């Protein structure tokens, strides 16, 4: 917690100007990542977690725009103030990214060795020979058997897990200070996911890299993260150390997510649900953005947009329950009936 | 019943049931096989085959949910489609309520389809974008002449309500709905013809956690209200554990373990199942982090390993040369619990036979997951 | 890296996904919104307006044409008159009014083009759909046949047949152009059907017990309609030109009937003395083909755009 912050994002707003209105995909997000730390960013599709990641490297494209007033401080410079050449020097060099779909993130017409070496040639102006050697070295490091031969292969000749290892090699070749991993294991099978998570943890320990792990999977978060941001509706709704988040979640959304997950070895008769679905980013509800899916919501939630309340040390939550905790206990006792019924989106039936 | 236990090349299995529900099974398949030919060259010469499903036998009792888990490429989706003859199997038998499904002519097969339905993984590609929700749900009613006109409209409205959608949505098009809602539309389409068996092919894999729970609960409610039988195919072990009565684990086209959900999750016998279970990330930061990390990737089903298909990745301490030769029969390891592993006692492959195949290590019980607490079973 | 690709993913996942979309009343059918897109496409609407005007003129030709297109008032005194107010496009070698001949000729040119494309699209769709849907050996055989037919140059084939029959009735011309124009369409349709056959909702229809006819008509062919429509629209322009060419070579519409091709041909007899005849016919041809292409491009845009949310 007391590590010096490597990255400080403050009041990040990324809006998309679409025909259907302004989509406020990321709407006032602030957080820090410490040196050597793994920050988990968790949320469902449409919560803004991926746009947050892309915004850090300014990879958001038309019709998206990072709004003025946003700040992303990294190694004593505001990434949003850099010119094109400046941000390119950061991308892939000081901050690297690992994507979800290892097939589309690799160019099908170049060998994987070429693609890894390319990064070194661009950023370190390494010679062709030196860059290639470094690429093979990286493939060895990420645990690819017969790396010298593999380097000469094309992406389609590798399995999904191998391709993800190649992407990791590519991300780490410049020894970046921060790696942003956007759902790096979602497209992989569990046994391969286990390999990749293990590899990431191992590499982090050896290289001291900071990792921002973006995922929808709370299981992955629990395994790798030390601190967690929960996002909903383009905002951070809860932030806590990982142990705290899983044992004492404060925000009803976090609570709902934890209960909605079936868990191996803990068979329940019925899963708790969060009714409804995520509203479109062009029309977040007024007040609390989660209120129409929330079991606790009361009139104040519609009136007043909740700030991030301090719950404990390093634990904040965007919920008025922090102000009126008695409402939670009242609700909990009233909820003995199996009221968490087959929730109906749109409130029909 | 014994058929469910009989694996390729195996001697007749002991007459014990692998947790089969009582009474005549609704669905019974034996030695089901699907090879996809690999064609090469100008004239499409057959250059081999992908063994997507390789001699699968199982039974599903009325009202039960049989889970089928496995990683991508294990053949679980092909198996589901072969059972419905959406893909024509290469060989093997399928009996549905005593009817020999593979012997049916096209017209009889179409009639039988009313009784067995499917729900798909992808809520986007599985609905015709050019049809209204009403037309999609109504199609089965029209095909089987179950209702027409105003009566059909009423049925469609009822079905939409039953799956938790507003009846007015009937006039909308699929692209106007979210993933979870589209999945409900797919469920309503399947329910329209009042099926007895539904093959659920990864029905919640594409959905967000909160929506996934809604759909799982809906499937469970429907099963209770309508007495449905599910074949629930998924790669997510926690979802399968939640919904299934019995679970079968597939690897490279074969069933490698089959038992009641409680047994499979409490004491997985086949080393692959053990690794699969231990690989699932546990949403509990305090949980122990021991896990069996398999090395390497799943081999190509076009060229599966000899003997036990899992042997190249198997971490069992007694693994030896015999594993590369002997195809392990799916045999009973505990009452109602079958698995395919000649190194997990008891086994019907005697020691001298293993020795003949080059065995150097006696079978020994290897249950590494017993050490890793996965919570207390009910 | 490939941020472009990521952007698609991002937009797809952050796209309006929830309830807000349901507040609109009424449903938007994919066809209706495609029409809406088309209506906002200015160049497509211009093309459509031109085509509509041409079609109206063709329909009302006898009333619109200022003179009888066959009348030869004075072959000597009134031949090769340059454009004047009385004869905006001048007269030809037989003193006939060129404007009237072009107006009346548009009936032949447009109707032959339209009808033959309808024939080609129908035959091509049927053939391609069968090949793609049945698949296997039949597909291979049917496509080899198309390959063979495609290897014969179309104009050569047309000339051969036209010479054989020694001049054609209009119906013959339509059939001839139609029956030599479906090969490309059949290939297109076959490819589309092959991929549509694998669509999950087609599997769903099979699982429901739908017959082959129903699957084809309800689930597969509707997906083929828009690409075929675009291809057919483009083909109209092509066929107008071919018909003109055939007539120019003396194998299409026979004198004294007029079509754009025959007017063009008449002008070429003495293009030095009376250039306006061929230019007028050529201009009519070019404007029509251009308008058709504008509409085709607009259609393609509109129909493709609507297919996006389906994925």
JSON list of C-alpha atoms in Angstrom, two decimals, chain A residues 86-212:
[
{"chain": "A", "resi": 86, "resn": "UNK", "atom": "CA", "xyz": [6.15, 10.61, -26.87]},
{"chain": "A", "resi": 87, "resn": "UNK", "atom": "CA", "xyz": [3.29, 8.20, -26.30]},
{"chain": "A", "resi": 88, "resn": "UNK", "atom": "CA", "xyz": [4.75, 5.76, -28.83]},
{"chain": "A", "resi": 89, "resn": "UNK", "atom": "CA", "xyz": [7.93, 5.70, -26.76]},
{"chain": "A", "resi": 90, "resn": "UNK", "atom": "CA", "xyz": [5.84, 4.61, -23.78]},
{"chain": "A", "resi": 91, "resn": "UNK", "atom": "CA", "xyz": [3.71, 2.03, -25.58]},
{"chain": "A", "resi": 92, "resn": "UNK", "atom": "CA", "xyz": [5.26, -1.41, -25.68]},
{"chain": "A", "resi": 93, "resn": "UNK", "atom": "CA", "xyz": [8.30, -0.03, -23.97]},
{"chain": "A", "resi": 94, "resn": "UNK", "atom": "CA", "xyz": [7.44, 1.28, -20.50]},
{"chain": "A", "resi": 95, "resn": "UNK", "atom": "CA", "xyz": [3.82, 0.10, -20.55]},
{"chain": "A", "resi": 96, "resn": "UNK", "atom": "CA", "xyz": [2.93, -3.05, -22.46]},
{"chain": "A", "resi": 97, "resn": "UNK", "atom": "CA", "xyz": [-0.41, -4.60, -23.14]},
{"chain": "A", "resi": 98, "resn": "UNK", "atom": "CA", "xyz": [-1.62, -8.20, -23.38]},
{"chain": "A", "resi": 99, "resn": "UNK", "atom": "CA", "xyz": [-4.90, -8.76, -25.15]},
{"chain": "A", "resi": 100, "resn": "UNK", "atom": "CA", "xyz": [-7.65, -11.30, -24.75]},
{"chain": "A", "resi": 101, "resn": "UNK", "atom": "CA", "xyz": [-7.63, -12.83, -28.19]},
{"chain": "A", "resi": 102, "resn": "UNK", "atom": "CA", "xyz": [-4.10, -14.01, -28.95]},
{"chain": "A", "resi": 103, "resn": "UNK", "atom": "CA", "xyz": [-4.99, -14.79, -32.55]},
{"chain": "A", "resi": 104, "resn": "UNK", "atom": "CA", "xyz": [-6.15, -11.34, -33.59]},
{"chain": "A", "resi": 105, "resn": "UNK", "atom": "CA", "xyz": [-3.40, -9.57, -31.67]},
{"chain": "A", "resi": 106, "resn": "UNK", "atom": "CA", "xyz": [-0.75, -11.29, -33.76]},
{"chain": "A", "resi": 107, "resn": "UNK", "atom": "CA", "xyz": [-0.10, -10.58, -37.40]},
{"chain": "A", "resi": 108, "resn": "UNK", "atom": "CA", "xyz": [-0.73, -13.77, -39.38]},
{"chain": "A", "resi": 109, "resn": "UNK", "atom": "CA", "xyz": [1.84, -13.07, -42.11]},
{"chain": "A", "resi": 110, "resn": "UNK", "atom": "CA", "xyz": [4.96, -12.67, -39.95]},
{"chain": "A", "resi": 111, "resn": "UNK", "atom": "CA", "xyz": [6.71, -15.31, -37.87]},
{"chain": "A", "resi": 112, "resn": "UNK", "atom": "CA", "xyz": [6.30, -14.94, -34.13]},
{"chain": "A", "resi": 113, "resn": "UNK", "atom": "CA", "xyz": [10.05, -14.39, -33.79]},
{"chain": "A", "resi": 114, "resn": "UNK", "atom": "CA", "xyz": [9.87, -11.47, -36.21]},
{"chain": "A", "resi": 115, "resn": "UNK", "atom": "CA", "xyz": [6.99, -9.95, -34.31]},
{"chain": "A", "resi": 116, "resn": "UNK", "atom": "CA", "xyz": [8.71, -10.15, -30.95]},
{"chain": "A", "resi": 117, "resn": "UNK", "atom": "CA", "xyz": [12.01, -8.89, -32.41]},
{"chain": "A", "resi": 118, "resn": "UNK", "atom": "CA", "xyz": [10.17, -6.01, -34.06]},
{"chain": "A", "resi": 119, "resn": "UNK", "atom": "CA", "xyz": [9.41, -4.55, -30.62]},
{"chain": "A", "resi": 120, "resn": "UNK", "atom": "CA", "xyz": [13.07, -4.57, -29.69]},
{"chain": "A", "resi": 121, "resn": "UNK", "atom": "CA", "xyz": [14.04, -3.06, -33.02]},
{"chain": "A", "resi": 122, "resn": "UNK", "atom": "CA", "xyz": [11.57, -0.23, -32.66]},
{"chain": "A", "resi": 123, "resn": "UNK", "atom": "CA", "xyz": [12.27, 0.68, -29.05]},
{"chain": "A", "resi": 124, "resn": "UNK", "atom": "CA", "xyz": [15.88, -0.30, -28.51]},
{"chain": "A", "resi": 125, "resn": "UNK", "atom": "CA", "xyz": [17.05, 0.15, -32.11]},
{"chain": "A", "resi": 126, "resn": "UNK", "atom": "CA", "xyz": [18.58, -3.28, -31.73]},
{"chain": "A", "resi": 127, "resn": "UNK", "atom": "CA", "xyz": [20.25, -4.86, -34.73]},
{"chain": "A", "resi": 128, "resn": "UNK", "atom": "CA", "xyz": [18.31, -7.53, -36.60]},
{"chain": "A", "resi": 129, "resn": "UNK", "atom": "CA", "xyz": [20.54, -10.25, -35.22]},
{"chain": "A", "resi": 130, "resn": "UNK", "atom": "CA", "xyz": [20.47, -8.99, -31.62]},
{"chain": "A", "resi": 131, "resn": "UNK", "atom": "CA", "xyz": [16.71, -8.48, -31.70]},
{"chain": "A", "resi": 132, "resn": "UNK", "atom": "CA", "xyz": [16.18, -12.01, -32.99]},
{"chain": "A", "resi": 133, "resn": "UNK", "atom": "CA", "xyz": [18.38, -13.47, -30.29]},
{"chain": "A", "resi": 134, "resn": "UNK", "atom": "CA", "xyz": [16.50, -11.49, -27.70]},
{"chain": "A", "resi": 135, "resn": "UNK", "atom": "CA", "xyz": [13.20, -12.77, -29.10]},
{"chain": "A", "resi": 136, "resn": "UNK", "atom": "CA", "xyz": [14.35, -16.37, -28.78]},
{"chain": "A", "resi": 137, "resn": "UNK", "atom": "CA", "xyz": [15.52, -15.63, -25.25]},
{"chain": "A", "resi": 138, "resn": "UNK", "atom": "CA", "xyz": [12.08, -14.22, -24.41]},
{"chain": "A", "resi": 139, "resn": "UNK", "atom": "CA", "xyz": [10.37, -17.32, -25.84]},
{"chain": "A", "resi": 140, "resn": "UNK", "atom": "CA", "xyz": [12.55, -19.42, -23.57]},
{"chain": "A", "resi": 141, "resn": "UNK", "atom": "CA", "xyz": [11.61, -17.28, -20.62]},
{"chain": "A", "resi": 142, "resn": "UNK", "atom": "CA", "xyz": [7.86, -17.70, -21.21]},
{"chain": "A", "resi": 143, "resn": "UNK", "atom": "CA", "xyz": [8.32, -21.44, -21.31]},
{"chain": "A", "resi": 144, "resn": "UNK", "atom": "CA", "xyz": [7.92, -22.28, -24.97]},
{"chain": "A", "resi": 145, "resn": "UNK", "atom": "CA", "xyz": [9.65, -25.55, -25.75]},
{"chain": "A", "resi": 146, "resn": "UNK", "atom": "CA", "xyz": [12.15, -25.52, -28.64]},
{"chain": "A", "resi": 147, "resn": "UNK", "atom": "CA", "xyz": [12.09, -21.70, -28.80]},
{"chain": "A", "resi": 148, "resn": "UNK", "atom": "CA", "xyz": [14.57, -21.37, -31.65]},
{"chain": "A", "resi": 149, "resn": "UNK", "atom": "CA", "xyz": [12.32, -23.42, -33.94]},
{"chain": "A", "resi": 150, "resn": "UNK", "atom": "CA", "xyz": [9.10, -21.88, -32.67]},
{"chain": "A", "resi": 151, "resn": "UNK", "atom": "CA", "xyz": [10.39, -18.41, -33.44]},
{"chain": "A", "resi": 152, "resn": "UNK", "atom": "CA", "xyz": [10.33, -19.33, -37.10]},
{"chain": "A", "resi": 153, "resn": "UNK", "atom": "CA", "xyz": [6.68, -20.38, -37.03]},
{"chain": "A", "resi": 154, "resn": "UNK", "atom": "CA", "xyz": [3.59, -18.40, -37.87]},
{"chain": "A", "resi": 155, "resn": "UNK", "atom": "CA", "xyz": [0.84, -17.67, -35.33]},
{"chain": "A", "resi": 156, "resn": "UNK", "atom": "CA", "xyz": [-1.59, -20.17, -36.86]},
{"chain": "A", "resi": 157, "resn": "UNK", "atom": "CA", "xyz": [0.92, -22.96, -36.25]},
{"chain": "A", "resi": 158, "resn": "UNK", "atom": "CA", "xyz": [0.75, -22.39, -32.49]},
{"chain": "A", "resi": 159, "resn": "UNK", "atom": "CA", "xyz": [-1.97, -23.36, -30.03]},
{"chain": "A", "resi": 160, "resn": "UNK", "atom": "CA", "xyz": [-3.97, -20.71, -28.17]},
{"chain": "A", "resi": 161, "resn": "UNK", "atom": "CA", "xyz": [-1.89, -21.11, -25.03]},
{"chain": "A", "resi": 162, "resn": "UNK", "atom": "CA", "xyz": [1.35, -20.81, -26.99]},
{"chain": "A", "resi": 163, "resn": "UNK", "atom": "CA", "xyz": [0.12, -17.69, -28.74]},
{"chain": "A", "resi": 164, "resn": "UNK", "atom": "CA", "xyz": [-0.69, -16.12, -25.39]},
{"chain": "A", "resi": 165, "resn": "UNK", "atom": "CA", "xyz": [2.84, -16.93, -24.26]},
{"chain": "A", "resi": 166, "resn": "UNK", "atom": "CA", "xyz": [4.16, -15.23, -27.39]},
{"chain": "A", "resi": 167, "resn": "UNK", "atom": "CA", "xyz": [2.14, -12.13, -26.55]},
{"chain": "A", "resi": 168, "resn": "UNK", "atom": "CA", "xyz": [3.53, -12.16, -23.06]},
{"chain": "A", "resi": 169, "resn": "UNK", "atom": "CA", "xyz": [7.05, -12.45, -24.45]},
{"chain": "A", "resi": 170, "resn": "UNK", "atom": "CA", "xyz": [6.31, -9.53, -26.71]},
{"chain": "A", "resi": 171, "resn": "UNK", "atom": "CA", "xyz": [4.98, -7.50, -23.81]},
{"chain": "A", "resi": 172, "resn": "UNK", "atom": "CA", "xyz": [7.95, -8.20, -21.58]},
{"chain": "A", "resi": 173, "resn": "UNK", "atom": "CA", "xyz": [10.81, -7.87, -24.05]},
{"chain": "A", "resi": 174, "resn": "UNK", "atom": "CA", "xyz": [11.46, -4.22, -23.20]},
{"chain": "A", "resi": 175, "resn": "UNK", "atom": "CA", "xyz": [11.18, -4.98, -19.49]},
{"chain": "A", "resi": 176, "resn": "UNK", "atom": "CA", "xyz": [8.26, -2.57, -19.02]},
{"chain": "A", "resi": 177, "resn": "UNK", "atom": "CA", "xyz": [7.37, -1.03, -15.68]},
{"chain": "A", "resi": 178, "resn": "UNK", "atom": "CA", "xyz": [3.71, -1.83, -16.18]},
{"chain": "A", "resi": 179, "resn": "UNK", "atom": "CA", "xyz": [1.85, -4.58, -18.02]},
{"chain": "A", "resi": 180, "resn": "UNK", "atom": "CA", "xyz": [-1.83, -4.13, -18.71]},
{"chain": "A", "resi": 181, "resn": "UNK", "atom": "CA", "xyz": [-3.43, -7.54, -19.21]},
{"chain": "A", "resi": 182, "resn": "UNK", "atom": "CA", "xyz": [-6.93, -7.31, -20.63]},
{"chain": "A", "resi": 183, "resn": "UNK", "atom": "CA", "xyz": [-8.71, -10.63, -20.06]},
{"chain": "A", "resi": 184, "resn": "UNK", "atom": "CA", "xyz": [-5.51, -12.51, -20.91]},
{"chain": "A", "resi": 185, "resn": "UNK", "atom": "CA", "xyz": [-6.93, -15.94, -20.13]},
{"chain": "A", "resi": 186, "resn": "UNK", "atom": "CA", "xyz": [-10.58, -15.60, -21.07]},
{"chain": "A", "resi": 187, "resn": "UNK", "atom": "CA", "xyz": [-10.15, -17.27, -24.44]},
{"chain": "A", "resi": 188, "resn": "UNK", "atom": "CA", "xyz": [-8.19, -20.18, -22.98]},
{"chain": "A", "resi": 189, "resn": "UNK", "atom": "CA", "xyz": [-9.16, -23.49, -21.43]},
{"chain": "A", "resi": 190, "resn": "UNK", "atom": "CA", "xyz": [-8.85, -23.79, -17.66]},
{"chain": "A", "resi": 191, "resn": "UNK", "atom": "CA", "xyz": [-5.78, -25.98, -17.68]},
{"chain": "A", "resi": 192, "resn": "UNK", "atom": "CA", "xyz": [-4.06, -23.57, -20.07]},
{"chain": "A", "resi": 193, "resn": "UNK", "atom": "CA", "xyz": [-5.33, -20.61, -18.05]},
{"chain": "A", "resi": 194, "resn": "UNK", "atom": "CA", "xyz": [-3.68, -22.12, -15.01]},
{"chain": "A", "resi": 195, "resn": "UNK", "atom": "CA", "xyz": [-0.39, -22.31, -16.90]},
{"chain": "A", "resi": 196, "resn": "UNK", "atom": "CA", "xyz": [-0.59, -18.70, -18.03]},
{"chain": "A", "resi": 197, "resn": "UNK", "atom": "CA", "xyz": [-1.54, -17.33, -14.60]},
{"chain": "A", "resi": 198, "resn": "UNK", "atom": "CA", "xyz": [1.31, -19.26, -13.08]},
{"chain": "A", "resi": 199, "resn": "UNK", "atom": "CA", "xyz": [3.68, -17.87, -15.69]},
{"chain": "A", "resi": 200, "resn": "UNK", "atom": "CA", "xyz": [2.55, -14.29, -15.13]},
{"chain": "A", "resi": 201, "resn": "UNK", "atom": "CA", "xyz": [2.96, -14.56, -11.37]},
{"chain": "A", "resi": 202, "resn": "UNK", "atom": "CA", "xyz": [6.38, -16.12, -11.78]},
{"chain": "A", "resi": 203, "resn": "UNK", "atom": "CA", "xyz": [7.57, -13.48, -14.25]},
{"chain": "A", "resi": 204, "resn": "UNK", "atom": "CA", "xyz": [6.28, -10.69, -12.07]},
{"chain": "A", "resi": 205, "resn": "UNK", "atom": "CA", "xyz": [8.24, -12.00, -9.15]},
{"chain": "A", "resi": 206, "resn": "UNK", "atom": "CA", "xyz": [11.41, -12.22, -11.16]},
{"chain": "A", "resi": 207, "resn": "UNK", "atom": "CA", "xyz": [11.09, -8.92, -13.01]},
{"chain": "A", "resi": 208, "resn": "UNK", "atom": "CA", "xyz": [9.22, -6.78, -10.49]},
{"chain": "A", "resi": 209, "resn": "UNK", "atom": "CA", "xyz": [6.75, -5.59, -13.10]},
{"chain": "A", "resi": 210, "resn": "UNK", "atom": "CA", "xyz": [3.49, -3.99, -12.06]},
{"chain": "A", "resi": 211, "resn": "UNK", "atom": "CA", "xyz": [0.41, -5.62, -13.54]},
{"chain": "A", "resi": 212, "resn": "UNK", "atom": "CA", "xyz": [-3.07, -4.28, -14.16]}
]
